mmCIF file of C-alpha atoms and ligand atoms in Angstrom:
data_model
loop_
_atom_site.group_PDB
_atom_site.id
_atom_site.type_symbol
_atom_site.label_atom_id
_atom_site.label_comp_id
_atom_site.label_asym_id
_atom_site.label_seq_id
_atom_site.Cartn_x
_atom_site.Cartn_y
_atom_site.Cartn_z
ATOM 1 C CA UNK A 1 42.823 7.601 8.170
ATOM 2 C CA UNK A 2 41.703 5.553 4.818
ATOM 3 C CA UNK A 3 38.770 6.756 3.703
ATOM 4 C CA UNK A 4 37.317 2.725 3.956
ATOM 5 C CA UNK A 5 37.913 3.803 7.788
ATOM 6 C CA UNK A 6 35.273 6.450 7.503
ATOM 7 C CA UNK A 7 32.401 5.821 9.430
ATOM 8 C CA UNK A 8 28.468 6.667 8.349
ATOM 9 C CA UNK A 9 28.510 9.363 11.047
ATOM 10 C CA UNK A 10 31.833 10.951 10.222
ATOM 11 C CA UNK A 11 30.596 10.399 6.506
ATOM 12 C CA UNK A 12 27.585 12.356 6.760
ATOM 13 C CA UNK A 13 28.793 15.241 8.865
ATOM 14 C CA UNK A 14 31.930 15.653 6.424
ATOM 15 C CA UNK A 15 29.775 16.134 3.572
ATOM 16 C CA UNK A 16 26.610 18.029 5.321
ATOM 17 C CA UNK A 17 27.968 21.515 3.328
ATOM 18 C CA UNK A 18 28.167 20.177 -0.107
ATOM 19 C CA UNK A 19 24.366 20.326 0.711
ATOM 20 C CA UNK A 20 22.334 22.543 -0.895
ATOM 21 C CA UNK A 21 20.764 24.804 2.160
ATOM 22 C CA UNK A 22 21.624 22.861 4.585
ATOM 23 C CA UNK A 23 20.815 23.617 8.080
ATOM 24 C CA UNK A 24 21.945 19.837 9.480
ATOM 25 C CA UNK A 25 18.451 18.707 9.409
ATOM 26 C CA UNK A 26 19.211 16.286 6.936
ATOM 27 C CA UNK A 27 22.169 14.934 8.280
ATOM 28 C CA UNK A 28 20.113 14.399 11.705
ATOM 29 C CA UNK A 29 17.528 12.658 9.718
ATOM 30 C CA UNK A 30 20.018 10.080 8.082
ATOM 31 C CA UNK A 31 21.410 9.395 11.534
ATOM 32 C CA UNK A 32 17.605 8.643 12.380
ATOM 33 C CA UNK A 33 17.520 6.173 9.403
ATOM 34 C CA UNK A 34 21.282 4.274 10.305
ATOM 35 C CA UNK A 35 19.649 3.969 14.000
ATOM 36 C CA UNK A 36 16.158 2.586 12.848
ATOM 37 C CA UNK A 37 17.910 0.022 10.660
ATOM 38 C CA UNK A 38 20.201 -1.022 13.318
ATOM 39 C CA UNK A 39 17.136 -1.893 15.538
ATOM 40 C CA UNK A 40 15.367 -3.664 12.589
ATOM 41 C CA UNK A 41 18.985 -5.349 12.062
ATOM 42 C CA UNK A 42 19.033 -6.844 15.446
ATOM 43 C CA UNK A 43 15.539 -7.738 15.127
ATOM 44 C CA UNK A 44 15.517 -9.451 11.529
ATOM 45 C CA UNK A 45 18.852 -11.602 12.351
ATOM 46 C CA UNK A 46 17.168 -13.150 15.549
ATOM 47 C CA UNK A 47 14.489 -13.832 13.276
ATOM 48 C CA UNK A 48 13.188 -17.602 14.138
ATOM 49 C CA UNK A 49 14.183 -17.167 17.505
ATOM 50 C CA UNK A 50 12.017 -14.718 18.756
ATOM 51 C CA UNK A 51 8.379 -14.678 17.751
ATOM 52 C CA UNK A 52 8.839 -12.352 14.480
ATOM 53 C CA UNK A 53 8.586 -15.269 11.748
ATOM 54 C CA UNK A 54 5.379 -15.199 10.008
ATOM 55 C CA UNK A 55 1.749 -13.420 9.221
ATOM 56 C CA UNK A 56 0.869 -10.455 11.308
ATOM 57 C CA UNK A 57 -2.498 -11.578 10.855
ATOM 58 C CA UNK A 58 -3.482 -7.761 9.167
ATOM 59 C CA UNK A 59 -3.771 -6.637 5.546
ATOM 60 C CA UNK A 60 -2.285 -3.399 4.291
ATOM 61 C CA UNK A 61 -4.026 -1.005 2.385
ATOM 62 C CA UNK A 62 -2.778 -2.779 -0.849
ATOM 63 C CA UNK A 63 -4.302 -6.080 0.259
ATOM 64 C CA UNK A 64 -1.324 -7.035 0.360
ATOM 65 C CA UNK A 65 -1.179 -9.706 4.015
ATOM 66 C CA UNK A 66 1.105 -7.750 6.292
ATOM 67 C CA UNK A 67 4.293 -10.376 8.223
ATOM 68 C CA UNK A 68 4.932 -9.156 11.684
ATOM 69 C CA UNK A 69 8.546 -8.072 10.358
ATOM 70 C CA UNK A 70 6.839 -5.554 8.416
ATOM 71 C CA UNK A 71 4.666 -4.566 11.229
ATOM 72 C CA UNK A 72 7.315 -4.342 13.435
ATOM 73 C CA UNK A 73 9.903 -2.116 11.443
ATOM 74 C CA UNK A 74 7.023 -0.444 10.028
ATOM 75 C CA UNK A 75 6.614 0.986 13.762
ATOM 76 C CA UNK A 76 10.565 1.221 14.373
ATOM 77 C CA UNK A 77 11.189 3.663 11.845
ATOM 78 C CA UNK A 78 8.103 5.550 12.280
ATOM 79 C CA UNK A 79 8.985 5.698 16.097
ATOM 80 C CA UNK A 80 12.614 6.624 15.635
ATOM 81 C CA UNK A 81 11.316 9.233 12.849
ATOM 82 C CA UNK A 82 8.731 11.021 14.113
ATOM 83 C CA UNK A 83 10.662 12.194 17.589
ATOM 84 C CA UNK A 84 12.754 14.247 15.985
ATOM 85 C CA UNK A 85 12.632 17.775 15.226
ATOM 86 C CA UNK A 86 13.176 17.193 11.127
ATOM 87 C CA UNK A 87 9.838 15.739 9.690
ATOM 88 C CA UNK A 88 6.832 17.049 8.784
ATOM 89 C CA UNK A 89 5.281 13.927 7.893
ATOM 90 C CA UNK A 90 6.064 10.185 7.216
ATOM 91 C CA UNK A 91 4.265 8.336 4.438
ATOM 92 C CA UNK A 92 4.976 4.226 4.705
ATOM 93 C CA UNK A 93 3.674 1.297 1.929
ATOM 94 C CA UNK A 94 2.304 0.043 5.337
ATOM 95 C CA UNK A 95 -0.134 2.753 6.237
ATOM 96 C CA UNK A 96 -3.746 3.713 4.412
ATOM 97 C CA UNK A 97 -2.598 8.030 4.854
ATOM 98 C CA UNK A 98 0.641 9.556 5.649
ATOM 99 C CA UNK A 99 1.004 11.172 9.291
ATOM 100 C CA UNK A 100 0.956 14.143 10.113
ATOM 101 C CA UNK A 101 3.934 15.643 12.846
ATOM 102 C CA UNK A 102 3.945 18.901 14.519
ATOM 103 C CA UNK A 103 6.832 19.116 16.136
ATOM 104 C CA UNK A 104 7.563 19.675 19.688
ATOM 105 C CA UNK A 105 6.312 22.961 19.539
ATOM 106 C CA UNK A 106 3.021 22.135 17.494
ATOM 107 C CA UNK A 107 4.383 24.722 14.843
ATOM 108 C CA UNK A 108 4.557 22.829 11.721
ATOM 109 C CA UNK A 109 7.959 24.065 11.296
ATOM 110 C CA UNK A 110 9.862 20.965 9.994
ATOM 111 C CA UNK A 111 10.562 20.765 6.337
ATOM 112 C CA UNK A 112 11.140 17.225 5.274
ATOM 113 C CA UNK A 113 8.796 14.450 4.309
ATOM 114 C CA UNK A 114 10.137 10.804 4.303
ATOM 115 C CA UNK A 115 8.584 8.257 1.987
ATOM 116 C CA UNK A 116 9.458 4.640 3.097
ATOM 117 C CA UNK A 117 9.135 1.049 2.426
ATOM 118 C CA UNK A 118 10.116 -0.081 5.866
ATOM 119 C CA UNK A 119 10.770 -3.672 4.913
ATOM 120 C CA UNK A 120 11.319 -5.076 1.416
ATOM 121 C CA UNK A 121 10.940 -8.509 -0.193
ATOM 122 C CA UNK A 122 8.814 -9.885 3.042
ATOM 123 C CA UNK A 123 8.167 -13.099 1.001
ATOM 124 C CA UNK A 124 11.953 -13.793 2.107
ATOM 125 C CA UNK A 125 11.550 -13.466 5.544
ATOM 126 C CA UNK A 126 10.574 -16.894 6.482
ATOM 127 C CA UNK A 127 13.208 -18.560 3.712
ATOM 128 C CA UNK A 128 16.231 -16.446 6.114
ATOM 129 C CA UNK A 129 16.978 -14.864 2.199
ATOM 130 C CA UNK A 130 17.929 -11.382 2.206
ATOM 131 C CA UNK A 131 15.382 -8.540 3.271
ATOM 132 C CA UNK A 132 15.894 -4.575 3.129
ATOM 133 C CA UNK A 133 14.294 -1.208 3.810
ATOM 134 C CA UNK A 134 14.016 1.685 1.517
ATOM 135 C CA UNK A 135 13.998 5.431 2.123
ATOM 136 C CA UNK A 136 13.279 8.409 0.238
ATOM 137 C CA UNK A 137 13.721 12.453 1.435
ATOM 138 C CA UNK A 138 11.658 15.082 -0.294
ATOM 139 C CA UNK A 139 11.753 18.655 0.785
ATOM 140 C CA UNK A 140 7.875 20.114 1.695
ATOM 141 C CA UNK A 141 6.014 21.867 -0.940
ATOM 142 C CA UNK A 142 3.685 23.879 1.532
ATOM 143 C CA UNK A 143 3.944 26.626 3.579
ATOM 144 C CA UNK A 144 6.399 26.055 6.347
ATOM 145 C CA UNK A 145 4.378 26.686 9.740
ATOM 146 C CA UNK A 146 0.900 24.472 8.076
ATOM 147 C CA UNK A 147 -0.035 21.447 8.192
ATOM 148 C CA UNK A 148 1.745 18.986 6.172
ATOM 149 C CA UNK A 149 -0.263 17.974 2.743
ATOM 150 C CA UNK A 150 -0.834 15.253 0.546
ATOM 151 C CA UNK A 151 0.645 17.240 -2.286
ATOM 152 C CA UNK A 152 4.333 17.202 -0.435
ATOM 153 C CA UNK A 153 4.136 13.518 -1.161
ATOM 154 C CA UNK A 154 2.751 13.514 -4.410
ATOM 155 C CA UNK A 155 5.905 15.277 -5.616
ATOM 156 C CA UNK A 156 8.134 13.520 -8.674
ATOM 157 C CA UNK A 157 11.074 11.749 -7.706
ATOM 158 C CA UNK A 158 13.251 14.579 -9.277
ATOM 159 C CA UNK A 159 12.694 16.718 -6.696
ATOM 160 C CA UNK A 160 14.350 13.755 -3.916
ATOM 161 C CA UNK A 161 16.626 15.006 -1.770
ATOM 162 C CA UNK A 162 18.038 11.995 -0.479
ATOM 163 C CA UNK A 163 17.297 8.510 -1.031
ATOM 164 C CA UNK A 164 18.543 5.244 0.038
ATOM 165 C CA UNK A 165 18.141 1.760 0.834
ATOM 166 C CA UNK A 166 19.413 -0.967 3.274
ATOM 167 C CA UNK A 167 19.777 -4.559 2.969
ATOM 168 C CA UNK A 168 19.855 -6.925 5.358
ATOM 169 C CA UNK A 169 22.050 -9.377 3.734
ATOM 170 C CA UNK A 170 24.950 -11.425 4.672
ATOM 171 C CA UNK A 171 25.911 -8.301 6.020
ATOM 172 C CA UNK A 172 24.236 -5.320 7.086
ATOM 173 C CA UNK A 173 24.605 -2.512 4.225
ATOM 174 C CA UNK A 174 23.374 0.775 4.116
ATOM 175 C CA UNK A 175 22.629 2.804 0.462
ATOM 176 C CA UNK A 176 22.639 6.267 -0.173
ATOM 177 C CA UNK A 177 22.456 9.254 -2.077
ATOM 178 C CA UNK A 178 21.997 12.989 -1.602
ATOM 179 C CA UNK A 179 22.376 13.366 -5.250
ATOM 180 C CA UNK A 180 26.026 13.669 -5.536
ATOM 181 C CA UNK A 181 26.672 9.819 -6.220
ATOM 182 C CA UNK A 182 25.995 6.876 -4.314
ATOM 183 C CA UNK A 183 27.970 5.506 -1.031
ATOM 184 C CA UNK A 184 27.720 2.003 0.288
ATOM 185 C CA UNK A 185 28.219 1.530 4.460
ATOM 186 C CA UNK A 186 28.822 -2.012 5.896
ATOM 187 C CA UNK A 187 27.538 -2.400 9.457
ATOM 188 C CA UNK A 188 30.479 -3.816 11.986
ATOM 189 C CA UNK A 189 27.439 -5.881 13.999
ATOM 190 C CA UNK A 190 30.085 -6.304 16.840
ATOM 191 C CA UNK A 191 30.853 -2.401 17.608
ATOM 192 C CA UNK A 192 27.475 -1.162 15.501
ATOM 193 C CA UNK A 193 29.040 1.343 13.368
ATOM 194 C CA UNK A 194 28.843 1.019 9.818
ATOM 195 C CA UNK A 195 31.992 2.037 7.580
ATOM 196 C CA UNK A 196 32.307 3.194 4.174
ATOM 197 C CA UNK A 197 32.750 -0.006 2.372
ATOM 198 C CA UNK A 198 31.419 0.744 -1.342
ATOM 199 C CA UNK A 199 32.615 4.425 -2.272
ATOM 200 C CA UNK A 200 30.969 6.142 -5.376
ATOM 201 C CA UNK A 201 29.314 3.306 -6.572
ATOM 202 C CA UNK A 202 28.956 2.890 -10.392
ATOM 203 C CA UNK A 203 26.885 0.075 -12.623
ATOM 204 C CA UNK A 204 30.031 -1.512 -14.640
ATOM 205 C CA UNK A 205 30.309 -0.831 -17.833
ATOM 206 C CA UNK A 206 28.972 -3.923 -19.143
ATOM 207 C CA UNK A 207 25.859 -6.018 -17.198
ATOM 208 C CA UNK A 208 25.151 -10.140 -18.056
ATOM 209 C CA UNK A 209 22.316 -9.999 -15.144
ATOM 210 C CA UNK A 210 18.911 -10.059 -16.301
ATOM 211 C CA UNK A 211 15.825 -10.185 -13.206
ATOM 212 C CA UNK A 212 12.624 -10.681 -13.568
ATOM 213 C CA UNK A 213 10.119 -13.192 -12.404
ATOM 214 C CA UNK A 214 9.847 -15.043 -15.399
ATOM 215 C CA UNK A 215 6.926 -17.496 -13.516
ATOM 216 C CA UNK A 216 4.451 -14.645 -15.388
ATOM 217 C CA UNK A 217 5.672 -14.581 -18.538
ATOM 218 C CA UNK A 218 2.372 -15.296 -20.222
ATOM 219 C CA UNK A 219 0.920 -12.554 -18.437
ATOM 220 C CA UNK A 220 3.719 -10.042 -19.642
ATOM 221 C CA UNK A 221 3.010 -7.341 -22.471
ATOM 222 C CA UNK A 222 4.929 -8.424 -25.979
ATOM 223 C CA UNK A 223 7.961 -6.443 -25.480
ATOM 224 C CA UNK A 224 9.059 -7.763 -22.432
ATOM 225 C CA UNK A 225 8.683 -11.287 -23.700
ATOM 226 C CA UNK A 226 10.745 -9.917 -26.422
ATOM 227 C CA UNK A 227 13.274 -8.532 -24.188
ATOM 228 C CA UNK A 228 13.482 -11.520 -22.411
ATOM 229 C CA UNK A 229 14.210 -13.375 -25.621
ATOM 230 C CA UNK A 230 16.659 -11.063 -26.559
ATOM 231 C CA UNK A 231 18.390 -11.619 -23.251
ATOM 232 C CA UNK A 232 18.034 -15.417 -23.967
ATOM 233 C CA UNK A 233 19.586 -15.501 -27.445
ATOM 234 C CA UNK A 234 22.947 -16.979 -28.301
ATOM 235 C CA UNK A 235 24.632 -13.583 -29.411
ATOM 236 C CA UNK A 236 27.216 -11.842 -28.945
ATOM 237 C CA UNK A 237 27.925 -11.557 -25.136
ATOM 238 C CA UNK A 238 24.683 -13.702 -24.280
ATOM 239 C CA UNK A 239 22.331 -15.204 -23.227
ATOM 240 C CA UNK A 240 22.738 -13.392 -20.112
ATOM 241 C CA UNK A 241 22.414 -14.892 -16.773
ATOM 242 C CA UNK A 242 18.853 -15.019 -14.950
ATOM 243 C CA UNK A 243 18.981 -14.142 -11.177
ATOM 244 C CA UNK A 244 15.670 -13.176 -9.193
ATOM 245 C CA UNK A 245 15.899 -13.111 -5.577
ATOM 246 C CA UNK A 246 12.128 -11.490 -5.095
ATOM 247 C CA UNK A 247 13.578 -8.626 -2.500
ATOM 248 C CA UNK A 248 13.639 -5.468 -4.908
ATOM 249 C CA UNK A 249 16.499 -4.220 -2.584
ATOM 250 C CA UNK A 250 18.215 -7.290 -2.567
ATOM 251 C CA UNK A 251 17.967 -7.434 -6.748
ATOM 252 C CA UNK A 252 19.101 -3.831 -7.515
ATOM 253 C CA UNK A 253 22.203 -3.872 -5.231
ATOM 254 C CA UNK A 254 23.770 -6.901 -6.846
ATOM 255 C CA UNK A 255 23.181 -5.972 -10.412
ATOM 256 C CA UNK A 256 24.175 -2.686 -9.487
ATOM 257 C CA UNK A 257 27.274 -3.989 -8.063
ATOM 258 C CA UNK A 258 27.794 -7.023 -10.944
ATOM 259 C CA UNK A 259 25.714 -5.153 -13.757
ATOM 260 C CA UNK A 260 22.174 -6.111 -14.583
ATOM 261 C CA UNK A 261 18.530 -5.131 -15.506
ATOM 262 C CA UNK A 262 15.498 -5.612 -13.005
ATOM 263 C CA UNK A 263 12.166 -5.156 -14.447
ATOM 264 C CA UNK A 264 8.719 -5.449 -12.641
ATOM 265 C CA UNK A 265 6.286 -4.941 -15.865
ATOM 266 C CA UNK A 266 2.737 -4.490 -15.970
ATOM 267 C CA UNK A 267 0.747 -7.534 -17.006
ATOM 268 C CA UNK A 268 -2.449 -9.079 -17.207
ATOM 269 C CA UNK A 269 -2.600 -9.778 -12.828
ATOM 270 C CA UNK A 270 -1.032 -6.382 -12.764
ATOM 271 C CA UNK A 271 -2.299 -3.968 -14.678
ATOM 272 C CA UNK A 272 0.147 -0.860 -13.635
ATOM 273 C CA UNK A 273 2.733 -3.170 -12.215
ATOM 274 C CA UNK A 274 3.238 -4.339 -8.893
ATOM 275 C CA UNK A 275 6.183 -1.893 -7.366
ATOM 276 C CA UNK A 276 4.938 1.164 -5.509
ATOM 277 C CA UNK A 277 6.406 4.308 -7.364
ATOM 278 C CA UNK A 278 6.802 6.660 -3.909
ATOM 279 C CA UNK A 279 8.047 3.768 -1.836
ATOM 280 C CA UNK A 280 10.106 1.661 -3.752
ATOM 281 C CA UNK A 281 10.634 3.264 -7.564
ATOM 282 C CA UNK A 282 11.734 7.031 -7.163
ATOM 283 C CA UNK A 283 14.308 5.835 -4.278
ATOM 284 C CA UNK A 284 15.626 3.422 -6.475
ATOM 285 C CA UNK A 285 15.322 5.245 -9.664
ATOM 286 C CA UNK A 286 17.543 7.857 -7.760
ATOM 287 C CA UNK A 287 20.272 5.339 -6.744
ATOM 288 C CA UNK A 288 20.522 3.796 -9.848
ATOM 289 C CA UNK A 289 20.908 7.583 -11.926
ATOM 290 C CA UNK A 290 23.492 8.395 -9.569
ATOM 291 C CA UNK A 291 25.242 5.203 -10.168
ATOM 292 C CA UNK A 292 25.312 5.437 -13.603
ATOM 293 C CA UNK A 293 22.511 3.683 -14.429
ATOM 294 C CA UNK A 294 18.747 3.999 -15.510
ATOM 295 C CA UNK A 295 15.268 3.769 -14.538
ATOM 296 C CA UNK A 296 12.255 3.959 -16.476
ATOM 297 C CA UNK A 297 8.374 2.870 -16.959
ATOM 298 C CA UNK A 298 9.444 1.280 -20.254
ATOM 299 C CA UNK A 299 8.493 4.640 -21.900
ATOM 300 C CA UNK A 300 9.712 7.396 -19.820
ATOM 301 C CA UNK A 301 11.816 7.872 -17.176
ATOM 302 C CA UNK A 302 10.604 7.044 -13.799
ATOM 303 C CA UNK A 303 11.490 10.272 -11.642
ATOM 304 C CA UNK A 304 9.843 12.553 -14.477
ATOM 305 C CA UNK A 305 6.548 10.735 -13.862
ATOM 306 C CA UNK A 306 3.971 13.130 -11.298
ATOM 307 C CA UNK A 307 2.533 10.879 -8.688
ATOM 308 C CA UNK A 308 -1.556 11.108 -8.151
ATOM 309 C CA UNK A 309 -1.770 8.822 -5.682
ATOM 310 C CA UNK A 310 -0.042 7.356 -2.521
ATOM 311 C CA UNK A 311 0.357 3.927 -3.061
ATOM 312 C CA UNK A 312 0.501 4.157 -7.124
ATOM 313 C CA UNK A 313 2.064 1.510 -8.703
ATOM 314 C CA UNK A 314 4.111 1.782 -11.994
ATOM 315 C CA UNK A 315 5.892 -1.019 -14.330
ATOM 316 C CA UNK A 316 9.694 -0.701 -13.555
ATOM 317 C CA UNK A 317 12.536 -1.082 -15.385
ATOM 318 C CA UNK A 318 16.088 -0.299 -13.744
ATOM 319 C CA UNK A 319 19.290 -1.107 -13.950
ATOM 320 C CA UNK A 320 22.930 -0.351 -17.204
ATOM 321 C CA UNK A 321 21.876 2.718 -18.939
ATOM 322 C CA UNK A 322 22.088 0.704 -22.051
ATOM 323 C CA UNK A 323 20.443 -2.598 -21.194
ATOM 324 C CA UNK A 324 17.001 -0.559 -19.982
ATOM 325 C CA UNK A 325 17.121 1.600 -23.515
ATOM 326 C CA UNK A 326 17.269 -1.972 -25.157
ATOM 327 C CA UNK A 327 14.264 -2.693 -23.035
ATOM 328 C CA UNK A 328 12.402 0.171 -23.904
ATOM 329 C CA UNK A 329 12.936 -0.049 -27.636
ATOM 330 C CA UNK A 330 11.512 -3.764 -27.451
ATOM 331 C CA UNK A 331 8.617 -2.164 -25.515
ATOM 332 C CA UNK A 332 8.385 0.680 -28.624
ATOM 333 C CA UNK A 333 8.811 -1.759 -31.139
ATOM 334 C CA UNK A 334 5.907 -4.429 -29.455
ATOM 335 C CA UNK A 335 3.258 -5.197 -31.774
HETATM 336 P P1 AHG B 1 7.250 -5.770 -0.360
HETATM 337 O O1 AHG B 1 7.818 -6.932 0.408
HETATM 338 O O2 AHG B 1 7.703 -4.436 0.191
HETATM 339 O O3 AHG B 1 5.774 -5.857 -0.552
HETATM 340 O O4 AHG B 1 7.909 -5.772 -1.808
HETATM 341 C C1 AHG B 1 7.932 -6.948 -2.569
HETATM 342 C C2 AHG B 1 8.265 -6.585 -3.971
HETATM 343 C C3 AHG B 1 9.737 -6.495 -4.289
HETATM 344 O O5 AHG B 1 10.622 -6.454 -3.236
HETATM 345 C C4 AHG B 1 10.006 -7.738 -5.098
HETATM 346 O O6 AHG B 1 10.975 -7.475 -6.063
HETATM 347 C C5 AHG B 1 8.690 -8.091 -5.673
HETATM 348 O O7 AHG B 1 7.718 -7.580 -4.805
HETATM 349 C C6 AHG B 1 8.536 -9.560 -5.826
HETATM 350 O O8 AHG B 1 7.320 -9.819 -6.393
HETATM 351 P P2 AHG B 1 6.982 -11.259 -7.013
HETATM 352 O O9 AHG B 1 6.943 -12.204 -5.848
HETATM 353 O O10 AHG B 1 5.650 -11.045 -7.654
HETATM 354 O O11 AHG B 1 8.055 -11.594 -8.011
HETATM 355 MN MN1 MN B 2 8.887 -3.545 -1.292
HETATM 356 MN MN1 MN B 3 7.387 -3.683 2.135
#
């Protein structure tokens, strides 16, 4: 069989043992994922004719209003996550506190903590432009057999296990890494397998993309604006081209795939940036290292940074190793 027959189950089992002490739990907990976005799958491409378009009428803890797709897979993967035997706990952008699982037993003995940003780019939703999900695996920091605490979610992205991201596009694609490069699956919607589609995944050499909502430009620090008119100059092998679709997931895995920088600065309306760094940074920092690529605050690199809080947010920069250095030496250089 070609390995583009491969299938995400056959996938995952065939590589379980280049796993650092595995024990299969992992491999049952990416099944858990492929399952939970097949659900939100079905859900998000009846979207309009079921009653999912819209506000959920909620806000999260970010005051941030909540759409009832993001309520809805919100509970999906939680559901699908949390009656297993794997986790110990579940942090999601949608919830105030992470939550706590015991296990069937009530023994505490599970030993991974998923991080998750169950539905990305929910400004899109309503437009029928492309939404995603993203995931992130750490192993627990405390005592096997305890309570899970908050400090096995404050842990840097370095220490991710796994980390991945799907995108409910024009088709159905699933991300991932276990730190041993990044594979791409394409959902077959009529049999609902997906199939290695994208294998080893690498930034091109060269990247012409640059994304960022340029709507706050006055509100960006100095060496942004100067990146951005770097990108803009006639030079070379620019300007470069601007695309922004406004789904993180959606942004990353095209300039990924074409070559290109995303950046979410800070700015005056956000002071620390806008992007969540447990949720939506470390996951895609990890991707886009394993692809090649970079990831960083504009100072320092994203996975080195120690989380204090949940839902901290962090200026991002990601995307060609050598397109987010020319970022940060604009942000160095920034009077
Ligand atoms: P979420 O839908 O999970 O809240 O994330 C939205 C994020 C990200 O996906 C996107 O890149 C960014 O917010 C868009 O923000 P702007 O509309 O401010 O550009
Ligand atoms: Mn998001
Ligand atoms: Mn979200």
């Amino acid at each position: 069989m070609s390995q583009h027959n491969q299938s995400l189950g056959e996938f995952i089992i065939g590589n379980q043992d280049s796993f650092e002490y595995s024990t299969g739990e992992l491999s049952k907990l990416l099944h858990a994922i492929r399952r939970a976005a097949k659900v939100v799958n079905h859900k998000v491409n009846k979207a309009g004719l079921s009653d999912i378009l819209g506000a959920a009428g909620e806000e999260n803890i970010q005051g941030e209003e909540q759409q009832k797709l993001d309520v809805y897979a919100n509970d999906i993967f939680i559901d699908t996550l949390i009656n297993r035997e794997i986790l110990c706990g579940i942090a999601s952008e949608e919830n105030d506190d992470y939550i706590t699982i015991k296990g069937q037993k009530n023994d505490h003995k599970n030993k991974y903590v998923v991080l998750i940003d169950p539905l990305d780019g929910s400004s899109n939703i309503d437009v029928n432009v492309s939404v995603g999900t993203i995931f992130s695996i750490y192993r627990r920091v405390s005592e096997i057999g305890t309570p899970v605490t908050e400090e096995d979610f404050l842990q840097p992205g370095n220490k991710q296990v796994a980390a991945g991201y799907v995108v409910y596009g024009t088709s159905t694609m699933l991300v991932y890494t276990t730190g041993h490069g990044v594979n791409g699956f394409t959902l077959n919607p009529a049999i609902g397998t997906y199939y290695l589609s994208h294998p080893n995944m690498k930034f091109p050499e060269k990247g012409n993309i640059y994304s960022v909502n340029e709507g706050n430009y006055v509100h960006f620090p100095q060496g942004v604006k100067d990146y951005i008119k770097y990108c803009q100059a006639e030079e070379e092998d620019r300007p470069y081209t601007s695309r922004y679709i406004g789904s993180l997931v959606s942004d990353i895995h095209r300039n990924i795939l074409k070559g290109g920088i995303y950046i979410y600065p800070q700015s005056s309306k956000y002071k620390t940036g806008k992007l969540r760094l447990l949720y939506e940074c470390n996951p895609m920092a990890f991707i886009a290292e394993q692809a090649g690529g970079k990831a960083s605050d504009g100072f320092q690199r994203i996975m080195d940074i120690n989380p204090k809080e949940l839902h901290q947010r962090v200026p991002f920069f990601c995307g060609n190793k050598y397109m987010v250095e020319k970022a940060e030496e604009f942000m160095k250089n920034a009077k």
